[in-house]
Each structure stands twice: as structure tokens, then as C-alpha cells.
Coordinates of C-alpha atoms and ligand atoms in Angstrom, one line a residue:
M1 CA -0.7 -8.7 17.0
Q2 CA -3.4 -6.2 17.8
T3 CA -1.8 -5.9 21.3
I4 CA 1.6 -4.8 19.8
L5 CA -0.2 -2.0 18.0
E6 CA -2.2 -1.0 21.0
N7 CA 0.9 -0.9 23.2
N8 CA 2.7 1.4 20.7
R9 CA -0.1 4.0 20.6
R10 CA 0.5 7.4 22.1
R11 CA -0.6 11.0 21.6
I12 CA 1.2 13.7 19.8
G13 CA -0.8 16.8 20.5
D14 CA -4.4 15.8 20.0
F15 CA -3.6 13.0 17.5
E16 CA -3.2 9.4 18.4
V17 CA -0.2 7.8 16.6
V18 CA 1.3 4.4 16.3
E19 CA 5.0 4.8 17.1
F20 CA 7.6 2.1 17.6
V21 CA 10.4 3.4 19.8
D22 CA 11.8 0.1 21.1
E23 CA 14.5 -1.0 18.6
D24 CA 14.6 -4.5 20.0
Q25 CA 10.9 -4.9 19.4
V26 CA 11.3 -3.7 15.9
E27 CA 14.2 -6.1 15.2
A28 CA 12.2 -9.0 16.7
L29 CA 9.3 -8.2 14.3
R30 CA 11.6 -8.2 11.4
R31 CA 13.2 -11.5 12.5
R32 CA 9.8 -13.2 12.6
L33 CA 9.9 -14.9 9.3
D34 CA 7.6 -17.9 9.9
I35 CA 3.9 -17.0 10.1
D36 CA 1.2 -19.5 11.1
V37 CA -1.4 -19.2 8.4
P38 CA -4.7 -21.1 8.5
L39 CA -5.6 -22.0 5.0
E40 CA -8.7 -23.9 3.8
L41 CA -8.1 -25.2 0.3
Q42 CA -11.1 -25.4 -2.0
W43 CA -11.5 -27.7 -5.0
T44 CA -14.1 -26.9 -7.6
W45 CA -15.4 -29.0 -10.5
E46 CA -16.9 -26.1 -12.3
Y47 CA -14.4 -25.3 -15.1
G48 CA -16.6 -23.0 -17.1
S49 CA -16.7 -19.3 -16.5
E50 CA -19.2 -18.1 -13.9
V51 CA -18.2 -14.5 -13.7
E52 CA -17.8 -12.9 -17.2
E53 CA -16.1 -9.8 -15.8
L54 CA -13.4 -11.8 -14.0
R55 CA -12.6 -13.8 -17.2
A56 CA -12.3 -10.5 -19.1
L57 CA -9.9 -9.2 -16.5
Y58 CA -7.9 -12.4 -16.7
E59 CA -7.6 -12.0 -20.5
R60 CA -6.5 -8.3 -20.0
G61 CA -3.9 -9.6 -17.5
K62 CA -2.5 -12.0 -20.1
R63 CA -2.3 -9.3 -22.7
G64 CA -0.7 -6.9 -20.3
Q65 CA 2.4 -9.0 -19.4
W66 CA 5.8 -7.3 -19.6
N67 CA 9.4 -8.3 -18.9
A68 CA 11.1 -6.5 -16.1
E69 CA 14.6 -7.3 -17.3
E70 CA 14.1 -6.7 -21.0
D71 CA 11.4 -4.0 -21.4
L72 CA 13.0 -1.3 -19.3
D73 CA 16.0 0.8 -20.1
W74 CA 18.2 -0.1 -17.2
S75 CA 21.0 2.0 -18.6
T76 CA 19.1 5.1 -17.6
P77 CA 21.2 6.9 -14.9
L78 CA 19.8 8.0 -11.5
P79 CA 22.5 10.6 -10.5
R80 CA 22.7 11.1 -6.7
D81 CA 23.5 14.8 -7.2
E82 CA 20.5 15.7 -9.3
W83 CA 16.9 16.2 -8.2
F84 CA 14.4 13.7 -9.6
T85 CA 11.5 15.0 -7.4
P86 CA 10.6 18.6 -6.5
Q87 CA 12.5 19.9 -3.4
I88 CA 9.2 20.8 -1.7
G89 CA 6.0 18.8 -1.6
A90 CA 7.2 15.3 -2.7
S91 CA 9.4 14.4 0.3
L92 CA 8.5 15.1 3.9
L93 CA 12.1 15.3 5.0
S94 CA 13.2 17.6 2.2
S95 CA 10.1 19.9 2.7
V96 CA 10.8 20.2 6.4
L97 CA 14.5 20.8 6.0
T98 CA 13.9 23.4 3.3
E99 CA 11.5 25.2 5.7
M100 CA 14.3 25.1 8.3
G101 CA 16.8 26.7 5.9
A102 CA 19.0 23.6 5.3
D103 CA 21.3 23.7 2.3
E104 CA 20.2 22.1 -1.0
K105 CA 22.6 19.1 -0.8
T106 CA 21.2 18.1 2.6
C107 CA 17.6 18.4 1.3
R108 CA 18.5 16.3 -1.8
D109 CA 20.3 13.6 0.3
A110 CA 17.2 13.5 2.6
A111 CA 14.9 13.2 -0.4
W112 CA 17.0 10.4 -1.8
D113 CA 16.9 8.5 1.6
E114 CA 13.2 8.9 1.8
F115 CA 12.6 7.7 -1.7
S116 CA 14.7 4.6 -1.1
H117 CA 12.6 4.0 2.0
L118 CA 9.3 4.4 0.1
I119 CA 10.3 2.1 -2.8
S120 CA 11.7 -0.5 -0.2
Q121 CA 8.3 -0.5 1.6
L122 CA 6.5 -1.0 -1.7
L123 CA 8.9 -3.9 -2.4
H124 CA 8.1 -5.5 1.0
G125 CA 4.4 -5.0 0.2
E126 CA 4.9 -6.7 -3.1
Q127 CA 6.4 -9.7 -1.4
A128 CA 3.3 -9.9 0.8
A129 CA 1.0 -9.5 -2.2
L130 CA 2.9 -12.4 -3.9
Q131 CA 2.5 -14.6 -0.8
L132 CA -1.1 -13.7 -0.3
C133 CA -2.0 -14.2 -3.9
G134 CA -0.6 -17.7 -3.7
Q135 CA -3.0 -18.3 -0.8
L136 CA -5.9 -17.0 -2.8
V137 CA -5.3 -19.6 -5.6
N138 CA -5.8 -22.2 -2.9
C139 CA -8.7 -20.8 -0.9
C140 CA -10.9 -18.9 -3.4
P141 CA -13.9 -21.1 -4.2
T142 CA -14.5 -20.5 -7.9
M143 CA -12.4 -21.3 -11.0
D144 CA -12.5 -17.7 -12.3
Q145 CA -11.0 -16.5 -9.0
K146 CA -8.3 -19.2 -9.1
W147 CA -7.4 -18.3 -12.7
Y148 CA -7.2 -14.6 -12.0
A149 CA -5.3 -15.1 -8.7
G150 CA -2.9 -17.4 -10.5
S151 CA -2.2 -14.9 -13.2
Q152 CA -1.7 -12.2 -10.5
V153 CA 1.0 -14.3 -8.9
I154 CA 3.3 -13.8 -11.8
D155 CA 2.5 -10.0 -11.8
E156 CA 3.5 -9.8 -8.2
V157 CA 6.7 -11.8 -8.9
R158 CA 7.6 -9.3 -11.5
H159 CA 6.9 -6.4 -9.1
V160 CA 9.2 -7.9 -6.5
E161 CA 11.8 -8.4 -9.3
V162 CA 11.5 -4.8 -10.7
F163 CA 11.6 -3.0 -7.3
S164 CA 14.4 -5.1 -5.9
K165 CA 16.5 -4.7 -9.1
F166 CA 15.8 -0.9 -9.1
L167 CA 16.9 -0.6 -5.5
Q168 CA 20.0 -2.7 -5.9
R169 CA 21.1 -1.3 -9.2
K170 CA 20.2 2.4 -8.8
M171 CA 20.0 3.2 -5.2
G172 CA 22.4 0.6 -3.7
V173 CA 20.2 -0.1 -0.7
V174 CA 17.1 -2.0 0.4
V175 CA 15.7 -0.4 3.6
P176 CA 14.2 -2.9 6.1
I177 CA 10.5 -3.2 6.5
D178 CA 8.7 -0.7 8.7
P179 CA 7.4 -2.3 11.9
T180 CA 3.8 -1.0 11.4
L181 CA 3.7 -2.4 7.9
K182 CA 5.1 -5.7 9.1
V183 CA 2.4 -6.1 11.7
L184 CA -0.3 -5.2 9.3
L185 CA 0.9 -7.5 6.5
D186 CA 1.3 -10.4 9.0
K187 CA -2.2 -9.8 10.0
L188 CA -3.5 -9.9 6.4
L189 CA -1.5 -13.0 5.6
A190 CA -2.9 -14.8 8.6
A191 CA -6.5 -13.6 8.1
P192 CA -8.7 -16.6 8.5
T193 CA -11.0 -16.4 5.4
W194 CA -10.5 -15.7 1.7
Q195 CA -13.0 -12.9 2.1
T196 CA -10.9 -10.9 4.6
K197 CA -7.7 -11.7 2.7
C198 CA -9.3 -10.4 -0.4
L199 CA -10.6 -7.2 1.2
G200 CA -7.3 -6.6 3.0
M201 CA -4.9 -7.2 0.2
Q202 CA -6.8 -6.7 -3.0
T203 CA -9.0 -3.8 -2.0
L204 CA -7.1 -1.9 0.8
F205 CA -3.4 -2.5 0.1
E206 CA -3.7 -2.6 -3.7
G207 CA -5.9 0.5 -3.5
M208 CA -3.3 2.3 -1.4
A209 CA -0.5 1.2 -3.7
V210 CA -2.3 2.6 -6.7
G211 CA -2.8 5.9 -4.9
I212 CA 0.8 6.2 -3.8
M213 CA 2.2 5.1 -7.2
D214 CA 0.1 7.8 -8.9
I215 CA 1.5 10.4 -6.6
V216 CA 5.1 9.2 -7.1
Q217 CA 4.5 9.1 -10.9
R218 CA 3.3 12.7 -11.0
A219 CA 6.1 14.1 -8.9
N220 CA 9.0 12.2 -10.6
T221 CA 11.2 13.3 -13.6
N222 CA 13.5 10.3 -13.9
P223 CA 12.4 8.3 -17.0
L224 CA 13.3 4.9 -15.6
I225 CA 11.3 5.5 -12.4
K226 CA 8.4 6.8 -14.4
D227 CA 8.4 3.7 -16.7
I228 CA 8.6 1.3 -13.8
I229 CA 5.8 3.0 -11.9
H230 CA 3.7 3.3 -15.0
R231 CA 3.9 -0.4 -15.7
V232 CA 3.4 -1.6 -12.1
H233 CA 0.6 0.9 -11.7
Q234 CA -1.3 -0.6 -14.7
D235 CA -1.0 -4.1 -13.2
E236 CA -2.1 -2.9 -9.8
A237 CA -5.2 -1.2 -11.2
R238 CA -6.2 -4.6 -12.6
H239 CA -5.6 -6.2 -9.2
A240 CA -7.6 -3.6 -7.4
A241 CA -10.4 -4.2 -10.0
F242 CA -10.3 -8.0 -9.1
G243 CA -10.7 -7.0 -5.5
I244 CA -13.7 -4.8 -6.2
L245 CA -15.4 -7.4 -8.5
T246 CA -15.0 -10.1 -5.9
M247 CA -16.0 -7.9 -3.0
R248 CA -19.0 -6.5 -4.9
R249 CA -20.5 -10.0 -5.2
L250 CA -19.5 -10.7 -1.6
V251 CA -21.2 -7.7 0.0
K252 CA -24.4 -8.4 -2.0
E253 CA -24.6 -11.7 -0.2
S254 CA -23.6 -10.4 3.2
D255 CA -25.9 -9.9 6.2
P256 CA -25.8 -6.6 8.1
E257 CA -23.6 -8.1 10.8
T258 CA -21.0 -9.2 8.3
M259 CA -21.1 -5.8 6.6
I260 CA -20.3 -4.2 10.0
E261 CA -17.4 -6.6 10.5
L262 CA -16.0 -5.9 7.0
E263 CA -16.4 -2.1 7.5
D264 CA -14.6 -2.2 10.8
F265 CA -11.8 -4.5 9.4
A266 CA -11.2 -1.9 6.6
F267 CA -11.3 1.0 9.0
N268 CA -8.9 -0.6 11.5
I269 CA -6.3 -1.4 8.8
L270 CA -6.4 2.0 7.2
E271 CA -6.5 3.9 10.5
T272 CA -3.4 2.1 11.7
L273 CA -1.5 2.9 8.5
N274 CA -2.6 6.5 8.9
A275 CA -1.8 6.6 12.6
N276 CA 1.9 5.9 11.8
Q277 CA 2.2 9.3 10.2
Q278 CA 5.5 8.3 8.6
L279 CA 7.0 7.9 12.1
D280 CA 8.7 4.6 11.1
M281 CA 10.5 6.5 8.3
L282 CA 11.2 9.5 10.6
H283 CA 12.7 7.2 13.2
R284 CA 15.1 5.7 10.6
F285 CA 16.2 8.9 8.9
G286 CA 15.1 11.9 11.1
P287 CA 18.1 11.8 13.5
K288 CA 20.6 11.7 10.5
Y289 CA 19.3 15.1 9.6
G290 CA 18.9 16.5 13.1
L291 CA 15.1 16.0 13.1
D292 CA 13.1 14.8 16.0
P293 CA 10.4 12.5 14.6
Q294 CA 7.6 13.6 17.0
A295 CA 8.4 17.3 16.4
V296 CA 8.1 16.8 12.7
V297 CA 4.7 15.2 13.0
Q298 CA 3.6 18.0 15.4
A299 CA 4.8 20.6 12.9
T300 CA 3.0 19.0 9.9
H301 CA -0.2 18.9 11.8
N302 CA 0.0 22.6 12.1
W303 CA 0.2 23.0 8.3
E304 CA -3.0 24.6 7.0
Q305 CA -3.2 22.1 4.1
W306 CA -2.3 19.1 6.3
S307 CA -5.6 17.1 5.9
F308 CA -5.6 17.7 2.1
V309 CA -2.0 16.3 1.8
N310 CA -2.7 13.5 4.3
S311 CA -5.9 12.3 2.7
E312 CA -4.6 12.2 -0.9
P313 CA -3.4 8.5 -1.0
Y314 CA -6.6 7.4 0.7
M315 CA -9.1 9.5 -1.4
H316 CA -7.4 8.5 -4.6
T317 CA -8.7 4.9 -4.9
V318 CA -9.3 3.1 -1.5
M319 CA -12.0 5.4 -0.1
P320 CA -14.0 5.7 -3.4
N321 CA -13.9 1.9 -3.7
L322 CA -15.0 1.3 -0.1
M323 CA -17.8 3.7 -0.7
R324 CA -19.0 1.9 -3.8
L325 CA -19.0 -1.3 -1.8
G326 CA -21.0 0.2 1.1
L327 CA -18.1 -0.2 3.5
V328 CA -18.0 3.4 4.6
T329 CA -21.2 4.5 6.3
E330 CA -22.2 7.2 8.7
R331 CA -20.8 4.9 11.4
T332 CA -17.2 5.3 10.1
E333 CA -17.3 8.4 7.9
D334 CA -16.7 10.9 10.7
K335 CA -13.9 8.7 12.1
Y336 CA -12.1 8.9 8.8
R337 CA -12.7 12.6 8.7
E338 CA -11.4 13.2 12.2
R339 CA -8.2 11.4 11.3
G340 CA -7.6 13.5 8.2
M341 CA -8.2 10.6 5.8
L342 CA -11.3 12.0 4.2
V343 CA -11.9 15.7 3.4
G344 CA -14.4 17.7 1.5
E345 CA -18.2 18.0 1.4
H346 CA -19.2 14.8 -0.3
L347 CA -18.2 11.2 -0.4
A348 CA -18.0 11.5 -4.2
P349 CA -15.5 9.1 -5.7
R350 CA -12.7 11.0 -7.5
S351 CA -11.4 8.3 -9.8
A352 CA -13.1 5.9 -12.1
L353 CA -12.9 2.3 -11.2
P354 CA -10.5 0.6 -13.6
G355 CA -11.9 -2.3 -15.6
V356 CA -15.3 -2.3 -13.9
Ligands
LIG401 FE1 2.1 -5.7 -7.1
LIG402 FE1 -0.9 -6.2 -6.9

């Protein structure tokens, strides 16, 4: 899997990107539905709580349940000919097209396509979270972890339900999974230990999801979208907290060699996500609007504020959490900075850790 990513790396200017240009390869990745997953099931006879904070999180999870079919106002319209995000700043396609002088309808159509793409990728990510969480129920060693992971399974089912219903009912499309995302999710699902599964999904992907959802939430004006994201976001913050609580205990017990492995694992996943620079989305929709994917990436890298915009989803939750865990050190900090994933003077976390 690593080879697929390495073979699809190239340079755009002085930035190394991951870019899939071979459509047959992309389709083959999407057709790969059966993944060989090593899984070591763990029994435990300790039924009492060992980790107070995890039990408290489980209780919060039970109280925070909601019904995707009944608790949302599905009659809320999402008109295609009205803006529900700002024309500039929220959508890459719309921002670039506006800068090029395209008419408003073209920009709005492009923003619509890009939004359907974003929610579709979140949906595919939710399916991976559901599958991985099912694995955690089996392979996590303590009863507290099994209880929490079990309760998270139903959260993830609900997220798959709500995003798929939103896309089908309001946007009329589910965009296929991006190849870069597919490779990374396969890698996490096939990770050999519960520790790497937990770091990968619960800390990295859940943390990214929280950051992206917060950005979407702030930019959006449609009440249905705002309500969906708000509800999913609250669940995800709890999931990210589970990842941190579990990882915090894990890193305490880890020797320096394991810490280096975990730090590199985190960097490699996040760097790959960042290296795509939305090229998967640009390859799908760019040509429809007369945009060359590589030229768009090149142009955005010339923006003065590029690294601030680029670093936002990383610096929102993932980076602060990795810092707290001691999984960003001087060994990797500069590499994150060079790639525009970390900006500013200090490594100060910007958001409070939910539930911890
Ligand atoms: Fe989720
Ligand atoms: Fe989640």
C-alpha cells in the first residue's frame, strides 16, 4: 500500500504531492472491497471499571444519543440556486473561479459539487470508523475500552446514516471515495495492533474530522447542515477524547523506540493527507470548470495566506492532541512546518481537549 502512495508522488513547484492520474488504478482501488485484517481478539474477566474517565465518557455517550431520522428537520430545503456557504474562502473551486472572473452561477455550481464531494468523503470515513470501531471491541484489552468502543459503534452507524441520507435526499449524489483516502483507510483498518488502530482512527482521523466539521459549521448558513454537523461534531469530540485517554495511558508505558514509531506513524498518515492538496477533488471536478488540477495547486501555493489556510484543520485538534501526547517532537516539528501543516511561533494547543 505504501508503494502505491510512493509511486504516485511528484513535485508541483517545490512541493511534493500525492496525485493519482491513472483512472484504472483509481477504479481498482475502489473495487477492492475485501481487506485482509489481522485481528487478535482479547477476552477479559475484569468486569469492574479500571479507568474512571473512560466510564464517565461512556456515560456521556449514552446520554448524548440522538435519532438521525426523527431529531432533524428533514423538510428543510437546500436550494441549488442559493448560496449556503460564502462564495470566497469556503470552497477552493469557487474561490479560484471567482478570482478568474467566472459568473456567479458557475461559482455556485462548483461550490455545490465541492460540498457534495466533502460530505461524501466524510461519509466514507464514517464507514471506516464504523468498521474499525467494531474491531476495537474485539481487540482492546480492557472492559472499559470494549464498553466505550461498543457504544461508539452505534454513533458511527448513525453518522453513516445521517450523511448518506443527507446526500441522497438533499444533494442527489454520493461521490465515490478519493483514492488517497481509500489507501489510508485500508492501511488503518489493516493495522496490526489495537494501539496503531487507536492512534490512527481515534486520534488522527477523528481529530481531523472534528477540525473539518468545525470549519464547515462556521461557514455554513443552511439550518439542516448546521444541525447535522453540530450533532455529529459533539459525538466526534467524545470519540477523539476516547482516543486521547487511551493513548495517554499507552504513551506513558511506551519505551523511546515505540514513541518514535508512533510519532512517525502519525506524521506519515497526516503528511499523506496533506500531500494530496485536494488533488483528488480537483481531478474529479476541475476539468468540468475548465480548471487544471496542478495549476490550481500551484496557484494556491502562491497565496500569501496559504499556510494559514492549509494548517487550519490540522492545528484545530490533531496537532494539539499529538503535542499533548508527546508525539510531535523537534524530530518532526520542522517537517510539519515545512509542509504548511503547522504555523506560528509556539506549539501551543489552540483548543481545549473535550472531556479530558
Ligand atoms: Fe463518526
Ligand atoms: Fe467517530
